[in-house]
Short mmCIF file of C-alpha atoms in Angstrom, two decimals:
data_model
loop_
_atom_site.label_atom_id
_atom_site.label_comp_id
_atom_site.label_asym_id
_atom_site.label_seq_id
_atom_site.Cartn_x
_atom_site.Cartn_y
_atom_site.Cartn_z
CA ALA A 1 -0.09 -0.13 0.01
CA GLN A 2 1.17 3.60 -0.61
CA LYS A 3 1.54 6.08 1.95
CA VAL A 4 2.68 9.60 2.36
CA THR A 5 3.90 11.04 5.67
CA GLN A 6 4.37 14.74 6.32
CA ALA A 7 5.58 14.78 10.01
CA GLN A 8 5.32 18.59 10.50
CA THR A 9 1.88 19.52 11.31
CA GLU A 10 2.64 23.39 11.63
CA ILE A 11 5.67 25.43 10.92
CA SER A 12 5.91 29.11 11.69
CA VAL A 13 8.77 31.30 10.46
CA VAL A 14 9.46 35.04 10.12
CA GLU A 15 9.56 36.56 6.52
CA LYS A 16 12.85 36.00 4.59
CA GLU A 17 13.60 32.90 6.57
CA ASP A 18 14.27 29.65 4.55
CA VAL A 19 11.95 26.80 5.29
CA THR A 20 12.05 23.14 4.45
CA LEU A 21 8.80 20.88 4.41
CA ASP A 22 9.43 17.23 4.76
CA CYS A 23 7.86 14.41 3.00
CA VAL A 24 8.31 10.85 3.19
CA TYR A 25 6.63 8.09 1.18
CA GLU A 26 6.07 4.40 1.02
CA THR A 27 5.47 2.50 -2.16
CA ARG A 28 5.91 -1.12 -3.58
CA ASP A 29 6.29 0.06 -7.12
CA THR A 30 9.60 1.12 -8.78
CA THR A 31 7.71 3.60 -11.11
CA TYR A 32 5.77 6.34 -9.47
CA TYR A 33 5.36 10.02 -9.46
CA LEU A 34 5.76 12.71 -6.45
CA PHE A 35 3.87 15.77 -6.17
CA TRP A 36 3.63 18.97 -4.23
CA TYR A 37 0.44 21.11 -4.06
CA LYS A 38 -0.23 24.29 -2.11
CA GLN A 39 -3.59 25.08 -0.63
CA PRO A 40 -4.00 28.66 0.30
CA PRO A 41 -6.81 30.06 2.61
CA SER A 42 -9.11 30.31 -0.59
CA GLY A 43 -9.01 26.50 -0.50
CA GLU A 44 -8.25 25.58 -4.34
CA LEU A 45 -5.27 23.22 -4.51
CA VAL A 46 -2.43 24.55 -6.75
CA PHE A 47 -0.14 22.22 -8.53
CA LEU A 48 3.63 22.94 -7.72
CA ILE A 49 5.85 20.21 -9.01
CA ARG A 50 5.62 16.58 -10.41
CA ARG A 51 8.65 14.32 -10.31
CA ASN A 52 9.22 11.02 -11.97
CA SER A 53 10.56 8.23 -9.80
CA PHE A 54 13.45 7.84 -12.30
CA ASP A 55 14.61 11.25 -12.19
CA GLU A 56 16.48 12.19 -8.95
CA GLN A 57 17.98 15.45 -10.06
CA ASN A 58 16.85 18.29 -7.68
CA GLU A 59 14.93 21.03 -9.04
CA ILE A 60 14.93 24.71 -8.62
CA SER A 61 12.04 27.19 -9.44
CA GLY A 62 12.63 30.50 -8.32
CA ARG A 63 12.38 30.44 -4.63
CA TYR A 64 11.14 26.86 -4.44
CA SER A 65 13.56 23.82 -4.69
CA TRP A 66 12.85 20.09 -4.17
CA ASN A 67 15.24 17.48 -3.00
CA PHE A 68 14.40 13.98 -4.09
CA GLN A 69 16.27 11.06 -2.49
CA LYS A 70 15.18 7.75 -3.35
CA SER A 71 17.49 5.91 -0.79
CA THR A 72 15.57 7.56 2.08
CA SER A 73 12.08 7.73 0.28
CA SER A 74 11.91 11.47 0.75
CA PHE A 75 10.69 14.37 -1.60
CA ASN A 76 11.48 17.64 0.68
CA PHE A 77 10.34 21.07 -0.59
CA THR A 78 12.41 24.18 0.46
CA ILE A 79 11.21 27.78 0.20
CA THR A 80 14.03 30.33 0.24
CA ALA A 81 13.42 33.75 1.40
CA SER A 82 9.98 33.10 2.56
CA GLN A 83 7.23 35.75 2.15
CA VAL A 84 3.85 36.23 3.73
CA VAL A 85 2.19 35.02 0.46
CA ASP A 86 3.64 31.67 0.99
CA SER A 87 1.34 31.01 4.02
CA ALA A 88 -0.86 28.00 3.12
CA VAL A 89 -1.01 24.21 3.65
CA TYR A 90 1.33 22.40 1.60
CA PHE A 91 0.67 18.77 0.38
CA CYS A 92 2.92 16.01 -0.74
CA ALA A 93 1.48 13.25 -2.76
CA LEU A 94 2.18 10.11 -4.47
CA SER A 95 0.77 8.25 -7.57
CA GLU A 96 1.64 4.78 -8.64
CA LEU A 97 0.94 3.41 -11.99
CA GLU A 98 -2.02 1.07 -11.84
CA TRP A 99 -1.11 -1.10 -14.71
CA GLU A 100 -4.69 -2.71 -15.12
CA THR A 101 -6.52 0.68 -15.17
CA SER A 102 -3.71 2.87 -16.22
CA GLY A 103 -4.93 4.83 -13.16
CA SER A 104 -3.07 7.49 -11.57
CA ARG A 105 -4.75 8.47 -8.35
CA LEU A 106 -3.05 10.62 -5.84
CA THR A 107 -2.30 9.54 -2.26
CA PHE A 108 -1.83 12.68 -0.26
CA GLY A 109 -0.02 13.41 3.06
CA GLU A 110 -1.86 15.18 5.76
CA GLY A 111 -0.25 18.44 4.91
CA THR A 112 1.98 20.91 6.80
CA GLN A 113 0.39 24.44 7.54
CA LEU A 114 3.09 26.98 6.85
CA THR A 115 2.48 30.40 8.41
CA VAL A 116 4.88 33.28 7.46
CA ASN A 117 4.73 36.15 9.82
CA PRO A 118 5.91 39.68 8.64
CA ASP B 1 -8.12 29.12 -20.65
CA THR B 2 -10.52 28.23 -18.06
CA GLY B 3 -9.63 25.84 -15.19
CA VAL B 4 -11.75 23.24 -13.58
CA SER B 5 -14.95 24.45 -12.33
CA GLN B 6 -17.31 22.93 -9.58
CA ASP B 7 -20.90 23.71 -8.97
CA PRO B 8 -22.35 24.64 -6.25
CA ARG B 9 -19.44 25.96 -4.16
CA HIS B 10 -21.42 25.45 -1.03
CA LYS B 11 -24.31 23.13 -0.17
CA ILE B 12 -26.02 22.87 3.00
CA THR B 13 -28.76 19.93 3.32
CA LYS B 14 -30.50 18.10 5.92
CA ARG B 15 -29.76 14.58 6.79
CA GLY B 16 -31.40 11.95 4.56
CA GLN B 17 -31.77 14.29 1.51
CA ASN B 18 -29.85 13.70 -1.70
CA VAL B 19 -27.31 15.95 -3.37
CA THR B 20 -25.75 16.21 -6.61
CA PHE B 21 -22.36 18.23 -7.47
CA ARG B 22 -21.29 18.91 -10.90
CA CYS B 23 -17.55 19.21 -12.30
CA ASP B 24 -16.48 20.70 -15.55
CA PRO B 25 -13.01 19.63 -16.28
CA ILE B 26 -10.43 21.33 -18.39
CA SER B 27 -11.58 20.83 -22.00
CA GLU B 28 -8.72 18.63 -23.29
CA HIS B 29 -8.46 16.67 -20.36
CA ASN B 30 -9.41 12.92 -20.57
CA ARG B 31 -9.26 12.01 -16.96
CA LEU B 32 -11.55 13.17 -14.18
CA TYR B 33 -11.03 12.46 -10.49
CA TRP B 34 -13.24 13.13 -7.34
CA TYR B 35 -11.64 13.37 -3.97
CA ARG B 36 -13.03 14.27 -0.42
CA GLN B 37 -11.33 16.44 2.01
CA THR B 38 -12.31 16.71 5.78
CA LEU B 39 -10.84 19.63 7.95
CA GLY B 40 -7.22 18.98 8.71
CA GLN B 41 -6.71 16.20 6.40
CA GLY B 42 -5.47 15.85 2.75
CA PRO B 43 -7.66 14.91 0.16
CA GLU B 44 -8.87 11.33 -0.30
CA PHE B 45 -9.38 9.61 -3.49
CA LEU B 46 -12.93 8.63 -4.32
CA THR B 47 -13.25 7.51 -7.87
CA TYR B 48 -11.74 8.42 -11.34
CA PHE B 49 -12.88 8.42 -14.99
CA GLN B 50 -11.06 8.06 -18.21
CA ASN B 51 -13.34 9.79 -20.93
CA GLU B 52 -16.74 8.28 -19.83
CA ALA B 53 -15.53 4.97 -18.22
CA GLN B 54 -15.40 4.97 -14.54
CA LEU B 55 -12.17 2.91 -14.00
CA GLU B 56 -11.55 2.92 -10.40
CA LYS B 57 -13.58 3.48 -7.02
CA SER B 58 -12.34 3.66 -3.66
CA ARG B 59 -13.76 1.57 -0.96
CA LEU B 60 -14.78 4.95 0.62
CA LEU B 61 -17.29 5.26 -1.94
CA SER B 62 -20.22 3.42 -0.30
CA ASP B 63 -23.36 2.49 -2.16
CA ARG B 64 -25.06 5.77 -1.46
CA PHE B 65 -22.34 7.61 -3.78
CA SER B 66 -22.65 7.38 -7.52
CA ALA B 67 -20.68 9.16 -10.12
CA GLU B 68 -21.08 9.63 -13.65
CA ARG B 69 -19.33 11.28 -16.66
CA PRO B 70 -21.60 11.02 -19.61
CA LYS B 71 -19.97 11.66 -23.07
CA GLY B 72 -16.60 11.99 -21.13
CA SER B 73 -17.11 15.75 -20.64
CA PHE B 74 -18.78 17.00 -17.24
CA SER B 75 -19.04 14.72 -14.29
CA THR B 76 -21.75 14.43 -11.48
CA LEU B 77 -21.32 13.15 -7.96
CA GLU B 78 -24.60 12.21 -6.29
CA ILE B 79 -24.88 11.29 -2.66
CA GLN B 80 -28.09 9.64 -1.67
CA ARG B 81 -29.34 9.74 2.05
CA THR B 82 -26.87 11.98 3.21
CA GLU B 83 -25.44 11.59 6.70
CA GLN B 84 -23.61 13.86 8.86
CA GLY B 85 -20.36 12.04 8.15
CA ASP B 86 -20.72 13.07 4.43
CA SER B 87 -19.87 16.65 5.52
CA ALA B 88 -16.52 17.54 3.75
CA MET B 89 -15.07 19.48 0.74
CA TYR B 90 -15.72 17.51 -2.40
CA LEU B 91 -12.86 18.31 -4.80
CA CYS B 92 -12.77 17.39 -8.62
CA ALA B 93 -9.49 17.34 -10.80
CA SER B 94 -8.70 16.76 -14.14
CA SER B 95 -5.65 15.57 -16.12
CA LEU B 96 -4.35 14.68 -19.46
CA TRP B 97 -3.53 10.97 -19.12
CA SER B 98 -1.28 10.61 -15.97
CA TYR B 99 0.25 13.99 -15.93
CA GLU B 100 -0.53 16.47 -13.32
CA GLN B 101 -3.97 16.91 -12.04
CA TYR B 102 -5.53 20.44 -11.82
CA PHE B 103 -8.00 20.94 -9.05
CA GLY B 104 -11.20 22.87 -8.87
CA PRO B 105 -12.33 25.15 -6.12
CA GLY B 106 -14.24 22.46 -4.33
CA THR B 107 -17.98 21.99 -3.21
CA ARG B 108 -18.30 22.43 0.50
CA LEU B 109 -21.02 20.05 1.78
CA THR B 110 -22.77 20.61 5.31
CA VAL B 111 -25.18 17.95 6.52
CA THR B 112 -27.21 19.25 9.31
#
């Protein structure tokens, strides 16, 4: 069975601090995808990144960066120089390839509430 | 370019009533998903369609829940004989094959 664990329930930082959100996953498959979504107070989930299990290169997009380590089954997310607008709940998610149905349902972690204070 | 839309955004109903939600996916997306999110939790998968075919259902989807996607376009999720435990945010998402899923704003259901 697949599982995603986000051990940090809440994180509070001061603006301009760097913050890392942890994500650990469990899966039986060798082929899978990992995702991060942001859910601001408005409630709509916003897609941030999708990573293939074969691609362990770290990725940087502006102030966001992701560290994928297959050896530790982790896919951590770092926000550099945080801003108040980064305040949201962040979800890590996993999808396996369901070969019979070719499905790709997401299994989400419980989320990390990030609060960035001015 | 419009994103995923859901209607209604909020629904208050009395226990025992039936409710129906609608989701309009991004037009070129062939896959449509329904998830349920309760307060303080991550979304949980309910069911998914590839075009008009419903290919997977979670065991969370009891017999009181039914979903359709006629003609492979919009989808409806119906809950019959609602219970207080059905109170949640119902999220719809769409994707092109197994690429990233884009979510709608959700329908918040309150069962009194």
